[in-house]
Short mmCIF file of C-alpha atoms in Angstrom, two decimals:
data_model
loop_
_atom_site.label_atom_id
_atom_site.label_comp_id
_atom_site.label_asym_id
_atom_site.label_seq_id
_atom_site.Cartn_x
_atom_site.Cartn_y
_atom_site.Cartn_z
CA UNK A 1052 -22.14 -17.88 -17.99
CA UNK A 1053 -20.11 -18.41 -14.86
CA UNK A 1054 -19.73 -16.31 -11.72
CA UNK A 1055 -16.50 -14.95 -10.22
CA UNK A 1056 -16.34 -13.63 -6.66
CA UNK A 1057 -14.21 -10.59 -5.84
CA UNK A 1058 -13.27 -9.92 -2.24
CA UNK A 1059 -10.45 -8.87 0.08
CA UNK A 1060 -9.94 -7.11 3.37
CA UNK A 1061 -11.09 -3.70 4.47
CA UNK A 1062 -9.03 -1.02 2.64
CA UNK A 1063 -7.16 -3.67 0.65
CA UNK A 1064 -8.03 -2.02 -2.67
CA UNK A 1065 -11.15 -3.84 -3.88
CA UNK A 1066 -12.61 -0.67 -5.37
CA UNK A 1067 -9.41 0.01 -7.31
CA UNK A 1068 -9.43 -3.51 -8.75
CA UNK A 1069 -13.15 -3.30 -9.48
CA UNK A 1070 -12.63 -0.08 -11.46
CA UNK A 1071 -9.84 -1.74 -13.43
CA UNK A 1072 -12.11 -4.67 -14.25
CA UNK A 1073 -14.84 -2.31 -15.45
CA UNK A 1074 -12.32 -0.47 -17.64
CA UNK A 1075 -11.47 -3.84 -19.20
CA UNK A 1076 -15.18 -4.19 -20.04
CA UNK A 1077 -15.93 -6.90 -17.53
CA UNK A 1078 -19.44 -7.17 -16.12
CA UNK A 1079 -19.15 -6.26 -12.44
CA UNK A 1080 -21.89 -6.31 -9.80
CA UNK A 1081 -21.04 -4.44 -6.60
CA UNK A 1082 -22.78 -5.72 -3.46
CA UNK A 1083 -21.70 -2.56 -1.61
CA UNK A 1084 -23.41 -0.35 -4.17
CA UNK A 1085 -26.58 -2.42 -3.86
CA UNK A 1086 -26.39 -2.15 -0.07
CA UNK A 1087 -26.12 1.65 -0.35
CA UNK A 1088 -29.22 1.71 -2.56
CA UNK A 1089 -31.42 -0.37 -0.28
CA UNK A 1090 -30.25 1.61 2.76
CA UNK A 1091 -31.34 4.95 1.33
CA UNK A 1092 -34.25 6.61 3.18
CA UNK A 1093 -37.42 4.67 2.46
CA UNK A 1094 -35.58 1.68 0.98
CA UNK A 1095 -36.29 -1.91 2.01
CA UNK A 1096 -33.07 -2.16 4.02
CA UNK A 1097 -33.61 1.26 5.60
CA UNK A 1098 -37.02 0.16 6.87
CA UNK A 1099 -35.60 -3.01 8.42
CA UNK A 1100 -32.81 -1.10 10.18
CA UNK A 1101 -35.33 1.41 11.50
CA UNK A 1102 -37.46 -1.41 12.91
CA UNK A 1103 -34.68 -3.35 14.64
CA UNK A 1104 -32.01 -0.72 15.44
CA UNK A 1105 -34.18 2.22 16.43
CA UNK A 1106 -34.02 5.98 15.73
CA UNK A 1107 -30.45 6.34 17.05
CA UNK A 1108 -29.26 4.54 13.91
CA UNK A 1109 -30.26 7.54 11.78
CA UNK A 1110 -29.17 11.13 11.25
CA UNK A 1111 -31.53 14.08 11.58
CA UNK A 1112 -32.14 14.11 7.82
CA UNK A 1113 -33.31 10.48 7.90
CA UNK A 1114 -30.20 8.98 6.36
CA UNK A 1115 -28.47 6.02 7.97
CA UNK A 1116 -25.84 6.98 10.54
CA UNK A 1117 -23.12 4.84 8.99
CA UNK A 1118 -20.50 5.68 11.60
CA UNK A 1119 -22.86 4.62 14.39
CA UNK A 1120 -23.79 1.39 12.59
CA UNK A 1121 -20.13 0.63 11.80
CA UNK A 1122 -19.01 1.15 15.39
CA UNK A 1123 -21.94 -0.88 16.71
CA UNK A 1124 -21.52 -3.85 14.37
CA UNK A 1125 -17.73 -3.96 14.72
CA UNK A 1126 -17.90 -3.85 18.52
CA UNK A 1127 -20.89 -6.15 19.10
CA UNK A 1128 -20.90 -9.44 17.16
CA UNK A 1129 -24.59 -10.04 17.89
CA UNK A 1130 -25.51 -6.69 16.30
CA UNK A 1131 -23.31 -7.51 13.33
CA UNK A 1132 -25.13 -10.82 12.86
CA UNK A 1133 -28.49 -9.07 13.10
CA UNK A 1134 -27.45 -6.49 10.52
CA UNK A 1135 -26.27 -9.23 8.15
CA UNK A 1136 -29.47 -11.24 8.68
CA UNK A 1137 -31.60 -8.21 7.79
CA UNK A 1138 -29.65 -6.91 4.81
CA UNK A 1139 -28.03 -9.93 3.16
CA UNK A 1140 -31.23 -11.50 1.72
CA UNK A 1141 -32.12 -8.18 0.08
CA UNK A 1142 -28.66 -7.84 -1.44
CA UNK A 1143 -28.70 -11.44 -2.66
CA UNK A 1144 -32.07 -10.94 -4.34
CA UNK A 1145 -30.85 -7.85 -6.22
CA UNK A 1146 -27.66 -9.64 -7.28
CA UNK A 1147 -29.55 -12.68 -8.59
CA UNK A 1148 -31.79 -10.54 -10.78
CA UNK A 1149 -28.75 -8.82 -12.27
CA UNK A 1150 -27.05 -12.20 -12.85
CA UNK A 1151 -30.14 -13.62 -14.59
CA UNK A 1152 -30.33 -10.62 -16.93
CA UNK A 1153 -26.65 -10.97 -17.86
CA UNK A 1154 -27.11 -14.71 -18.40
CA UNK A 1155 -30.05 -14.14 -20.74
CA UNK A 1156 -27.97 -11.62 -22.70
CA UNK A 1157 -25.34 -14.33 -23.27
CA UNK A 1158 -22.38 -12.88 -21.37
CA UNK A 1159 -19.43 -15.17 -20.65
CA UNK A 1160 -18.97 -14.32 -16.98
CA UNK A 1161 -19.86 -11.81 -14.29
CA UNK A 1162 -17.72 -10.65 -11.37
CA UNK A 1163 -19.49 -9.97 -8.07
CA UNK A 1164 -17.77 -7.80 -5.47
CA UNK A 1165 -18.73 -9.07 -2.00
CA UNK A 1166 -16.45 -7.63 0.74
CA UNK A 1167 -17.23 -10.38 3.28
CA UNK A 1168 -17.51 -13.20 0.76
CA UNK A 1169 -15.74 -15.90 2.79
CA UNK A 1170 -17.16 -14.74 6.11
CA UNK A 1171 -20.78 -14.61 4.92
CA UNK A 1172 -20.55 -17.45 2.36
CA UNK A 1173 -23.02 -15.42 0.30
CA UNK A 1174 -23.44 -17.01 -3.13
CA UNK A 1175 -20.26 -19.05 -2.70
CA UNK A 1176 -22.00 -22.16 -4.06
CA UNK A 1177 -22.61 -20.35 -7.37
CA UNK A 1178 -19.03 -19.19 -7.87
CA UNK A 1179 -16.64 -20.90 -10.25
CA UNK A 1180 -13.62 -18.77 -9.31
CA UNK A 1181 -12.71 -16.22 -6.64
CA UNK A 1182 -10.33 -13.25 -6.65
CA UNK A 1183 -8.80 -11.88 -3.45
CA UNK A 1184 -7.23 -8.41 -3.30
CA UNK A 1185 -4.33 -8.50 -0.87
CA UNK A 1186 -2.01 -6.01 0.83
CA UNK A 1187 -0.17 -5.69 4.15
CA UNK A 1188 -1.95 -4.99 7.42
CA UNK A 1189 0.06 -1.78 7.85
CA UNK A 1190 -1.21 -0.57 4.49
CA UNK A 1191 -4.78 -1.33 5.54
CA UNK A 1192 -4.33 0.76 8.69
CA UNK A 1193 -2.69 3.62 6.77
CA UNK A 1194 -5.49 3.72 4.19
CA UNK A 1195 -8.20 3.66 6.86
CA UNK A 1196 -6.52 6.48 8.79
CA UNK A 1197 -6.34 8.60 5.63
CA UNK A 1198 -10.13 8.66 5.64
CA UNK A 1199 -9.85 10.67 8.85
CA UNK A 1200 -12.93 9.15 10.45
CA UNK A 1201 -11.46 6.55 12.82
CA UNK A 1202 -8.57 6.09 15.22
CA UNK A 1203 -5.71 3.63 14.78
CA UNK A 1204 -7.25 1.40 17.46
CA UNK A 1205 -10.60 1.39 15.65
CA UNK A 1206 -8.84 0.61 12.37
CA UNK A 1207 -7.06 -2.39 13.90
CA UNK A 1208 -10.32 -3.58 15.44
CA UNK A 1209 -12.09 -3.51 12.08
CA UNK A 1210 -9.26 -5.38 10.41
CA UNK A 1211 -9.07 -8.07 13.10
CA UNK A 1212 -12.80 -8.80 13.08
CA UNK A 1213 -12.55 -9.95 9.45
CA UNK A 1214 -10.96 -13.15 8.20
CA UNK A 1215 -7.18 -12.82 7.87
CA UNK A 1216 -6.13 -11.76 4.37
CA UNK A 1217 -3.57 -14.55 4.14
CA UNK A 1218 -6.28 -17.10 4.89
CA UNK A 1219 -8.53 -15.55 2.26
CA UNK A 1220 -5.65 -15.72 -0.22
CA UNK A 1221 -5.24 -19.44 0.49
CA UNK A 1222 -8.90 -19.96 -0.45
CA UNK A 1223 -8.75 -17.86 -3.63
CA UNK A 1224 -8.39 -18.95 -7.24
CA UNK A 1225 -6.60 -15.72 -8.12
CA UNK A 1226 -4.74 -13.21 -5.94
CA UNK A 1227 -4.15 -9.54 -6.72
CA UNK A 1228 -1.21 -8.18 -4.72
CA UNK A 1229 -2.15 -4.55 -4.18
CA UNK A 1230 0.78 -3.72 -1.90
CA UNK A 1231 2.95 -2.23 -4.63
CA UNK A 1232 2.39 0.19 -7.52
CA UNK A 1233 -0.87 0.78 -9.37
CA UNK A 1234 0.85 -0.37 -12.56
CA UNK A 1235 1.71 -3.72 -10.98
CA UNK A 1236 -1.88 -4.14 -9.80
CA UNK A 1237 -3.10 -3.34 -13.32
CA UNK A 1238 -0.79 -5.99 -14.82
CA UNK A 1239 -2.17 -8.64 -12.47
CA UNK A 1240 -5.78 -7.69 -13.20
CA UNK A 1241 -5.19 -7.84 -16.95
CA UNK A 1242 -3.61 -11.30 -16.62
CA UNK A 1243 -6.59 -12.58 -14.62
CA UNK A 1244 -9.05 -11.18 -17.16
CA UNK A 1245 -7.19 -12.93 -19.98
CA UNK A 1246 -7.45 -16.22 -18.08
CA UNK A 1247 -11.16 -15.70 -17.38
CA UNK A 1248 -11.87 -14.96 -21.03
CA UNK A 1249 -9.94 -18.08 -22.06
CA UNK A 1250 -11.94 -20.27 -19.67
CA UNK A 1251 -14.47 -22.75 -21.07
CA UNK A 1252 -16.49 -22.74 -17.85
CA UNK A 1253 -19.36 -20.84 -19.47
CA UNK A 1254 -20.09 -23.74 -21.82
CA UNK A 1255 -20.26 -26.17 -18.92
CA UNK A 1256 -22.69 -23.85 -17.13
CA UNK A 1257 -24.86 -23.48 -20.20
CA UNK A 1258 -24.82 -27.23 -20.81
CA UNK A 1259 -25.98 -27.89 -17.25
CA UNK A 1260 -28.72 -25.28 -17.63
CA UNK A 1261 -29.81 -26.74 -20.98
CA UNK A 1262 -29.92 -30.30 -19.63
CA UNK A 1263 -31.89 -29.11 -16.62
CA UNK A 1264 -34.34 -27.29 -18.87
CA UNK A 1265 -34.76 -30.36 -21.09
CA UNK A 1266 -35.30 -32.61 -18.06
CA UNK A 1267 -37.98 -30.29 -16.67
CA UNK A 1268 -39.66 -30.08 -20.08
CA UNK A 1269 -39.73 -33.87 -20.45
CA UNK A 1270 -41.09 -34.28 -16.92
CA UNK A 1271 -43.78 -31.65 -17.55
CA UNK A 1272 -44.74 -33.31 -20.84
CA UNK A 1273 -44.99 -36.70 -19.14
CA UNK A 1274 -47.27 -35.31 -16.43
CA UNK A 1275 -49.43 -33.58 -19.04
CA UNK A 1276 -49.68 -36.74 -21.17
CA UNK A 1277 -50.55 -38.91 -18.16
CA UNK A 1278 -53.23 -36.48 -17.03
CA UNK A 1279 -54.93 -35.85 -20.35
CA UNK A 1280 -54.40 -39.01 -22.41
#
């Protein structure tokens, strides 16, 4: 099995593409969904945030004050780094367990949605291919403003703090242009899935795993024989 990274910019349409991939029966792991789970009251991430960010990071009902955290991390790089340092290892651990289970079940590939893939470098060394969802900056701003929770200035600030979408696209294996119609986005996603399913990368991955397993077995047998002969 091989791993494919899915990323893009804020409000570029990653969720739309992710839903399309799921509808095409691709295995998709969503780092954002995992983050939401561990940040629920009482969760491992929630406890870490409470310890390092204080009570002001929470609402009266105990849930994380996401607007407060977003404004804080987008405006103060040191707080953003602290948040990443606290949460990223937990997310990575959950992702790896899901990947291992899919590998054991014999799946060809898995797609992992990581919004800040290139910025965080999380699991980049494990990824065979990457997909970037692209659109124009104006579209990003428009989509953020439709949420009705931030101003245009805040929207621009959140876009600028991330790696430029054009730069991300230069680093990607595949690009999904989500600046046009939904039908056009769907066509691109279907083409990428066909290419992924035609890839032989899974056999290379399994061969490497098998050779590694054999090497470890031989080494263990040699140690056992030397010790007990």
